[in-house]
Coordinates of C-alpha atoms in Angstrom, one line a residue:
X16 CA 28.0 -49.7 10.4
X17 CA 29.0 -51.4 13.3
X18 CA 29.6 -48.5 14.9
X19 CA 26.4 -47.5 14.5
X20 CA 24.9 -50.3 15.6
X21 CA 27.1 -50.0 18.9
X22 CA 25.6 -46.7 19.8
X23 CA 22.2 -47.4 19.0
X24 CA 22.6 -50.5 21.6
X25 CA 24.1 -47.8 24.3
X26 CA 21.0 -45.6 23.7
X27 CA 19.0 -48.5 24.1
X28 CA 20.7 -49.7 27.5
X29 CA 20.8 -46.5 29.2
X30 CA 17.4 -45.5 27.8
X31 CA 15.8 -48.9 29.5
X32 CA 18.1 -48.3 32.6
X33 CA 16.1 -44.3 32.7
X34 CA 12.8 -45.8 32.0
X35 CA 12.2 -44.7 28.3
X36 CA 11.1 -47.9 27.8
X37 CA 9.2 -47.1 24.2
X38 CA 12.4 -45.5 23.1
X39 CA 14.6 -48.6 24.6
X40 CA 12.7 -50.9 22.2
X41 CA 13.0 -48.6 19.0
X42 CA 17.0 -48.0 19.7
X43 CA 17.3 -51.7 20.1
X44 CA 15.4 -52.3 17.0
X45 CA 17.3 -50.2 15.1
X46 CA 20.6 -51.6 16.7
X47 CA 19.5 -54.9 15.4
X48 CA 18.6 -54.2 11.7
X49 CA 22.1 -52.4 11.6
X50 CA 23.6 -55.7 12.9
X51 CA 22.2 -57.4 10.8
X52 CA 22.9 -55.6 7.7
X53 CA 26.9 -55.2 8.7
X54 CA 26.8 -59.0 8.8
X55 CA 25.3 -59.5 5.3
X56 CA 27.6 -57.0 4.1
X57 CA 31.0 -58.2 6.2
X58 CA 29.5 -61.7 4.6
X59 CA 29.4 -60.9 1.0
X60 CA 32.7 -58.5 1.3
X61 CA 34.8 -61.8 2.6
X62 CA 33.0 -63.8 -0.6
X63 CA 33.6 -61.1 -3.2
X64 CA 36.9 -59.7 -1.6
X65 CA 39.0 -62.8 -2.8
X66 CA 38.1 -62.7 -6.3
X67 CA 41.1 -61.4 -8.3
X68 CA 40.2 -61.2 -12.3

């Protein structure tokens, strides 16, 4: 996922650096919801992770 958000941040920089700057905005949108969602997950894997039954 974080990966993933990686490349979609590359798009976005070399897409704002060519002047795509529509498709700048969406990559970095994208990048930034895919952030976002490896956090929550990374979050609630380290919470959940330690419990042994």
């Amino acid at each position: 996922m974080l990966g993933w958000a990686l490349l979609f941040f590359i798009v976005a920089i070399v897409a704002g650096v060519l002047g795509f700057f529509t498709l700048a905005s969406a990559a970095a949108g994208i990048a930034k919801i895919l952030f976002f969602v490896f956090l929550i997950l990374f979050v609630v894997s380290l919470i959940f992770g330690r419990r042994r039954v």
